[in-house]
XYZ file of C-alpha atoms in Angstrom:
490
model
C -0.068 0.299 0.137
C 1.379 3.316 -0.894
C 1.211 5.844 2.158
C -0.567 8.565 1.244
C 2.949 11.235 3.181
C 3.984 12.868 -0.486
C 0.199 14.690 -0.539
C -0.275 14.910 3.086
C 3.142 17.619 2.965
C 1.414 18.588 -0.019
C -1.979 19.702 1.856
C 0.023 20.987 4.780
C 2.293 23.507 2.571
C -0.948 25.169 1.570
C -2.958 25.718 4.416
C 0.734 27.046 5.654
C 0.488 30.101 2.227
C -1.468 32.669 2.487
C -2.886 34.529 -1.226
C -2.563 37.815 -1.764
C -0.075 40.651 -1.714
C 0.662 41.547 2.192
C 0.248 45.500 2.770
C 3.420 46.941 3.372
C 2.427 51.040 4.304
C 0.665 53.330 2.416
C 2.145 55.784 -0.547
C 5.230 58.731 0.981
C 3.794 61.831 -0.187
C 5.725 64.422 1.697
C 9.430 64.168 0.846
C 12.553 65.066 3.713
C 12.426 68.548 2.250
C 8.931 69.817 2.186
C 7.331 67.840 5.947
C 9.134 69.570 8.085
C 7.010 73.005 8.744
C 4.066 74.676 7.098
C 4.378 76.691 4.763
C 1.828 79.559 5.903
C 2.810 78.951 8.794
C 4.409 82.134 10.913
C 6.790 83.332 13.290
C 4.142 83.701 16.081
C 2.727 80.039 15.215
C 4.000 77.190 17.449
C 5.772 73.604 15.861
C 5.212 72.080 18.907
C 2.817 69.042 18.392
C -1.178 70.220 19.788
C -2.962 68.339 22.205
C -5.316 66.321 21.442
C -8.243 66.325 23.317
C -10.752 68.978 23.613
C -9.509 72.915 22.417
C -12.422 74.344 23.348
C -11.372 74.819 26.290
C -8.919 76.792 26.210
C -11.411 79.333 25.094
C -12.672 79.608 27.962
C -16.236 79.507 28.424
C -17.987 76.800 30.561
C -21.388 78.085 28.409
C -19.152 76.327 25.112
C -16.959 73.295 27.235
C -21.498 72.857 28.544
C -22.065 72.394 24.977
C -19.434 70.356 23.747
C -20.132 68.203 25.701
C -23.587 67.658 25.825
C -23.800 67.272 21.654
C -20.950 64.530 22.399
C -22.985 62.702 23.729
C -26.099 63.165 23.070
C -25.546 64.024 18.881
C -27.035 60.956 16.468
C -24.487 61.239 14.218
C -22.614 60.189 16.954
C -24.835 57.802 17.751
C -24.478 56.106 14.983
C -21.172 56.262 14.314
C -20.926 53.689 16.940
C -23.411 51.533 16.099
C -21.768 51.378 13.057
C -18.204 50.466 15.219
C -20.412 47.770 16.968
C -20.874 46.031 13.554
C -17.956 46.342 12.007
C -16.122 44.620 15.808
C -19.609 42.238 14.981
C -18.816 41.105 11.225
C -15.109 40.328 12.110
C -15.704 37.372 14.983
C -18.439 36.747 12.384
C -14.950 36.338 10.269
C -13.027 34.361 13.170
C -15.667 32.388 13.864
C -16.192 31.542 10.029
C -12.648 29.978 10.586
C -13.603 26.890 13.573
C -16.451 24.069 13.229
C -19.441 23.834 13.542
C -21.680 21.661 15.462
C -24.975 20.967 16.350
C -27.892 18.629 16.636
C -29.505 16.378 13.936
C -32.073 14.756 13.682
C -31.583 12.663 9.928
C -33.767 10.211 7.897
C -33.031 9.126 4.238
C -34.987 6.917 2.237
C -33.633 6.052 -1.072
C -34.440 3.024 -4.068
C -31.305 1.899 -5.607
C -32.493 -0.253 -8.589
C -30.311 -3.450 -9.455
C -28.575 -3.453 -6.057
C -28.941 -5.722 -3.034
C -28.579 -3.676 0.329
C -30.003 -6.702 2.305
C -26.920 -9.333 0.512
C -29.362 -11.777 0.126
C -29.471 -15.088 -2.321
C -29.601 -14.565 -5.966
C -33.535 -14.233 -6.810
C -35.548 -17.321 -8.292
C -37.565 -17.315 -10.478
C -40.202 -17.677 -8.606
C -42.175 -14.855 -8.739
C -41.109 -12.375 -5.905
C -43.403 -12.347 -3.310
C -44.937 -8.066 -2.980
C -45.264 -8.319 0.774
C -41.463 -8.921 0.615
C -38.855 -6.223 1.306
C -37.324 -4.997 -1.776
C -33.888 -5.674 -1.801
C -32.862 -2.045 -3.592
C -34.328 -0.032 -1.222
C -32.276 2.485 1.418
C -34.136 3.528 4.547
C -31.193 5.278 6.923
C -33.039 7.293 10.485
C -30.514 8.644 13.043
C -30.098 11.564 15.946
C -27.435 12.439 17.316
C -25.223 15.684 16.981
C -23.242 16.918 13.051
C -20.431 18.630 12.237
C -18.686 20.595 10.382
C -15.636 22.194 9.238
C -14.434 23.907 5.659
C -9.832 24.309 5.635
C -9.153 26.264 3.610
C -5.697 26.426 0.782
C -4.189 30.040 0.303
C -4.919 31.748 3.449
C -8.953 32.814 1.750
C -10.050 33.601 5.862
C -7.339 35.350 6.980
C -7.104 37.662 4.312
C -10.536 37.953 4.805
C -10.575 38.724 8.697
C -7.422 40.991 8.020
C -10.092 43.371 6.049
C -12.343 42.774 8.163
C -9.467 44.054 10.493
C -8.568 47.153 8.922
C -12.184 47.796 7.739
C -13.304 48.100 11.010
C -10.056 50.591 12.531
C -11.396 52.670 10.009
C -14.850 52.769 10.587
C -13.402 53.623 14.561
C -11.855 56.816 12.440
C -14.679 57.391 10.531
C -16.491 57.852 14.096
C -13.066 60.090 15.231
C -13.908 61.938 12.401
C -16.682 62.713 12.971
C -16.127 64.092 16.347
C -13.517 66.738 15.085
C -16.428 68.194 12.876
C -19.165 67.942 14.932
C -17.067 69.818 17.557
C -15.756 72.770 15.061
C -19.528 72.904 13.979
C -20.918 73.410 17.455
C -17.893 75.806 18.583
C -18.445 77.194 14.977
C -22.014 77.838 16.055
C -22.268 79.245 19.269
C -19.094 82.020 18.435
C -22.000 83.079 15.729
C -25.379 83.384 18.228
C -22.951 85.300 20.213
C -21.597 87.620 17.254
C -25.820 87.629 16.119
C -27.272 88.615 19.671
C -23.908 91.206 19.792
C -25.024 92.586 16.323
C -28.786 92.867 17.380
C -27.861 94.208 20.736
C -26.181 96.490 18.113
C -28.484 97.971 16.002
C -31.375 98.028 18.652
C -29.302 100.738 19.616
C -28.768 102.256 16.569
C -32.257 102.267 15.738
C -32.817 104.413 19.006
C -30.264 106.887 17.754
C -31.673 106.923 14.569
C -34.851 107.261 15.322
C -33.910 110.584 17.770
C -31.840 111.703 14.068
C -35.480 110.953 12.478
C -37.139 113.651 14.528
C -34.823 116.430 15.046
C -34.366 116.633 10.964
C -38.238 116.364 11.011
C -38.505 118.704 13.618
C -36.167 121.253 11.303
C -37.844 120.355 8.606
C -41.030 122.209 9.940
C -38.650 125.040 10.431
C -37.902 125.879 7.262
C -34.150 125.050 8.536
C -33.765 122.069 6.105
C -35.578 120.930 2.764
C -37.345 118.060 3.141
C -35.125 115.019 1.354
C -32.637 114.721 4.571
C -35.963 113.671 5.870
C -36.590 110.486 3.738
C -32.778 109.591 3.795
C -32.957 109.846 8.347
C -36.388 107.618 7.527
C -33.969 105.283 4.978
C -31.764 104.585 7.353
C -33.969 104.505 9.613
C -35.241 101.411 7.580
C -32.172 99.636 6.793
C -31.517 99.598 10.457
C -34.506 97.359 11.349
C -35.193 95.787 8.870
C -30.845 94.801 9.604
C -32.267 93.894 13.231
C -35.190 91.547 11.695
C -31.756 89.335 10.527
C -29.905 89.835 13.768
C -32.935 88.033 15.375
C -33.803 85.361 12.732
C -30.116 84.729 12.676
C -30.595 83.808 16.697
C -33.071 81.628 15.957
C -31.479 79.896 13.259
C -28.518 79.176 15.296
C -30.433 77.966 18.640
C -31.982 75.308 16.427
C -28.838 74.659 15.089
C -27.278 74.164 18.415
C -30.284 71.982 19.664
C -30.386 70.278 17.050
C -26.113 68.902 17.618
C -27.019 68.413 20.718
C -29.117 65.419 19.880
C -32.432 68.186 21.018
C -35.978 69.153 19.539
C -35.306 73.519 17.660
C -36.319 75.662 20.432
C -35.385 74.002 24.304
C -32.441 75.567 24.654
C -33.702 79.053 24.006
C -33.825 79.633 27.112
C -29.706 78.421 27.909
C -28.034 80.618 25.590
C -30.556 83.634 25.375
C -27.785 85.791 28.151
C -26.014 87.688 26.013
C -22.612 86.894 26.555
C -18.649 87.370 25.019
C -17.238 86.445 22.199
C -14.382 83.758 24.156
C -10.853 85.067 22.062
C -8.653 81.812 21.167
C -4.809 81.215 23.392
C -2.213 83.383 22.222
C -0.142 80.998 22.003
C -1.262 78.731 18.720
C 1.178 75.019 18.367
C 0.180 73.419 14.723
C 3.072 71.216 14.568
C 4.811 69.640 11.265
C 3.139 67.575 8.203
C 4.153 64.454 8.948
C 2.405 65.102 12.739
C -0.596 65.889 11.206
C -0.879 62.478 8.678
C -0.707 60.565 12.320
C -2.494 62.532 13.580
C -5.882 63.428 11.215
C -8.971 60.842 11.923
C -9.807 61.014 8.276
C -6.526 59.950 7.199
C -6.387 57.384 9.653
C -9.576 55.962 8.038
C -7.815 56.102 4.274
C -5.259 54.120 4.930
C -7.230 51.627 7.296
C -9.328 51.481 4.153
C -6.769 50.864 1.952
C -4.695 47.857 3.702
C -8.283 46.653 3.604
C -8.215 46.394 0.060
C -5.569 44.627 -0.776
C -6.217 42.596 2.851
C -9.576 42.047 0.079
C -7.111 41.343 -2.749
C -5.666 37.835 -1.225
C -9.535 36.850 -0.291
C -9.670 36.999 -4.451
C -6.777 34.765 -4.970
C -7.881 32.504 -3.113
C -10.671 31.460 -4.496
C -7.936 30.073 -7.244
C -7.191 26.901 -4.377
C -8.944 23.749 -3.232
C -11.198 23.773 -0.268
C -11.304 20.367 1.424
C -14.468 20.858 3.823
C -15.421 17.390 6.397
C -19.573 17.128 7.600
C -19.301 14.469 10.176
C -22.752 12.659 12.158
C -22.656 10.594 14.728
C -25.515 9.754 17.209
C -28.091 6.441 18.311
C -30.064 4.704 14.582
C -30.428 2.643 11.931
C -32.249 1.465 8.859
C -35.239 1.503 11.261
C -37.237 3.971 14.043
C -37.216 1.992 16.136
C -33.540 2.020 16.111
C -32.855 5.413 17.275
C -34.140 4.511 20.955
C -31.799 1.807 21.295
C -28.101 3.066 23.180
C -26.668 0.215 21.505
C -27.070 0.939 18.212
C -24.409 3.799 17.311
C -24.281 5.249 14.095
C -21.432 7.255 12.278
C -21.009 8.418 8.766
C -17.784 10.723 7.614
C -18.454 13.057 4.613
C -15.692 14.542 3.457
C -15.625 16.720 0.847
C -12.460 18.366 -1.835
C -13.648 21.861 -4.111
C -11.189 22.773 -7.043
C -12.452 24.753 -9.859
C -10.266 24.890 -11.669
C -12.231 26.023 -14.832
C -13.600 29.176 -14.294
C -13.786 30.904 -17.487
C -11.856 34.328 -16.081
C -14.580 34.667 -13.305
C -11.336 34.202 -10.944
C -9.521 36.944 -12.302
C -12.286 39.034 -13.278
C -12.357 39.298 -9.637
C -8.600 39.637 -8.878
C -8.764 42.396 -11.210
C -11.856 44.255 -9.556
C -10.266 43.584 -6.281
C -6.820 45.193 -7.761
C -8.813 48.227 -8.822
C -11.076 48.865 -5.523
C -7.156 49.502 -4.557
C -6.139 51.553 -6.871
C -9.219 53.272 -6.194
C -8.258 53.407 -2.609
C -4.754 54.358 -3.025
C -6.199 57.820 -4.873
C -8.570 58.321 -2.768
C -5.089 57.849 0.010
C -3.566 60.386 -1.769
C -5.872 62.317 -2.174
C -7.068 62.883 1.799
C -4.021 63.380 2.237
C -3.501 66.468 -0.258
C -7.028 67.809 0.443
C -5.675 68.241 4.180
C -2.330 69.743 3.637
C -4.726 72.296 1.749
C -7.076 72.737 5.211
C -3.865 72.899 7.126
C -2.504 75.636 5.231
C -5.861 77.772 4.091
C -6.246 77.456 7.972
C -2.855 78.661 9.109
C -3.248 82.015 5.610
C -6.817 82.839 7.205
C -6.045 82.646 10.446
C -2.582 85.013 10.292
C -5.405 87.508 7.966
C -7.813 87.528 10.879
C -4.827 89.100 13.470
C -3.949 91.407 11.753
C -7.865 92.266 11.157
C -8.501 92.261 14.216
C -5.612 94.683 15.345
C -6.774 97.703 12.474
C -10.794 97.364 13.059
C -9.702 97.914 17.484
C -7.749 101.172 16.284
C -11.082 102.018 14.074
C -12.128 101.373 17.746
C -10.456 104.204 19.089
C -9.993 107.276 16.475
C -14.215 106.358 16.982
C -14.342 106.373 20.767
C -12.017 109.402 20.923
C -15.101 111.292 17.776
C -17.331 110.460 20.520
C -16.252 111.360 23.243
C -14.838 114.605 21.471
C -18.577 116.094 20.635
C -19.965 114.928 23.330
C -18.113 117.624 24.302
C -18.912 119.942 21.450
C -21.819 118.783 22.103
C -21.555 119.975 25.649
C -19.577 123.360 24.249
C -23.035 124.087 21.621
C -20.987 123.935 19.237
C -22.821 121.016 17.351
C -26.484 120.068 17.555
C -27.660 116.827 18.790
C -28.689 115.682 15.262
C -24.291 115.326 14.583
C -23.428 113.657 18.808
C -26.461 110.037 17.541
C -24.205 110.162 14.124
C -21.250 109.251 15.808
C -22.392 107.980 19.152
C -24.291 105.954 15.831
C -20.359 105.514 14.673
C -19.205 104.409 17.582
C -21.978 101.740 18.115
C -20.627 100.603 14.292
C -17.506 100.469 15.225
C -17.959 98.676 18.244
C -20.432 96.515 16.041
C -16.918 95.809 13.913
C -14.686 94.885 16.015
C -17.138 91.730 17.425
C -17.565 90.761 14.033
C -13.715 90.487 13.884
C -12.904 88.809 17.287
C -15.683 86.214 16.357
C -14.101 85.810 12.628
C -11.030 85.015 13.784
C -12.058 82.711 16.741
C -14.081 80.778 13.687
C -9.911 80.971 11.718
C -9.107 79.384 14.951
C -11.798 76.764 15.549
C -11.272 75.925 11.313
C -7.121 76.093 12.032
C -7.835 73.439 15.253
C -10.573 71.834 12.453
C -7.686 71.348 10.240
C -5.683 70.008 12.150
C -7.650 66.495 13.785
C -8.070 67.549 16.710
C -11.288 67.054 18.564
C -11.179 63.513 19.664
C -8.835 61.328 21.406
C -7.159 57.736 21.790
C -9.329 55.166 21.717
C -7.765 52.728 25.375
C -7.900 50.747 23.730
C -7.255 49.169 20.074
C -10.832 48.872 18.096
C -10.251 45.512 16.775
C -7.586 42.525 17.296
C -4.596 41.506 15.482
C -5.883 38.408 13.849
């Protein structure tokens, strides 16, 4: 008898290999001489790595911190992202379990008729007429109650590649959830700053409307006295109507922003109106700003992590497709009580066993596997392109945010100077009015200019803070490193 050692050795060797390319990491984007500093990082921007979590506390606004904490715990989009993480992890566990044999209970009956087969092994048929009441020798009956087991072995590591892809995709899902936190915290902060600016703007318009109403009354009085023609009255009234329209616009902005903050916090519109109805000063960013370098940006931004893990998953799926070229060996076994009669299943002495090995190899598929491998390769190429685009977009976001932040710093300094000049002009006109050198209408115009300069300064402060928030978002801040790995390695 020939020993089957060579065949078993071949099977063992095949079972130890893994089809498809091994993942070698993402493509390199930056060179050594371009990755050490952002192009638009000025001298007043530090190159130390910023803190990952809770950047909003640097604005020193308790109300904003409270809103962000509520949004992180109650926002439906984040809850959906957490559910997607649970789905991905469950899929990995399912793929892992698929490599193990299954064991269950079963009740089986087999009834068959195979003409010409002498199941009973009796004497050859005689020339006499068969007894119609006698059992047929070519009938097959099998009854069994017990355990059944199934196990499939792969010779090319397709299941290992499938688990590898599942792990990578689960990690990408975790990164996407962290990116959702980055987007959410920035959006909450943006709406909050815009709300405070709109509230201040509404107060300024309210004050300006009172001043303009006095101007209109004084202008109309001088018209009645014959000191002015009619058109200055019309101009004063037109300016009043413009202010009323701007005030109504500010009130509408407040309502819209309150509703946006409510939705982001997982609440119905209108539920945050009482909490935020009291106007507050616009929070300003810290004096010292740190941004790190492009290399640290790649390691920090969750969307880049997600793109990289998606690329790893796509690479592993090439191996899944390649594994279909190789044979699969499956085993099915039945162990229980039974026999050729239903009464045998109650006889503990009638122990039956059935083993069915099956070798499957689709060596002729008319190019189906080749097409599947080509498709998986094209998906991997798309993932490479998406990764490169994500990295380039991240660099663009950071450079643009740095440019805007630097420009808003200059604008704030200029606007503060204009505000100081408007305050000095208003004080001088108060003295001139007290001395009788100018009219009340002229004083009100100067006071309106002061109010407008104040509104412009607040608007510029809001723009600076919004630019700083955009910078934190572009740097991928606002999330914490998970306490443990997303999914264990295979």
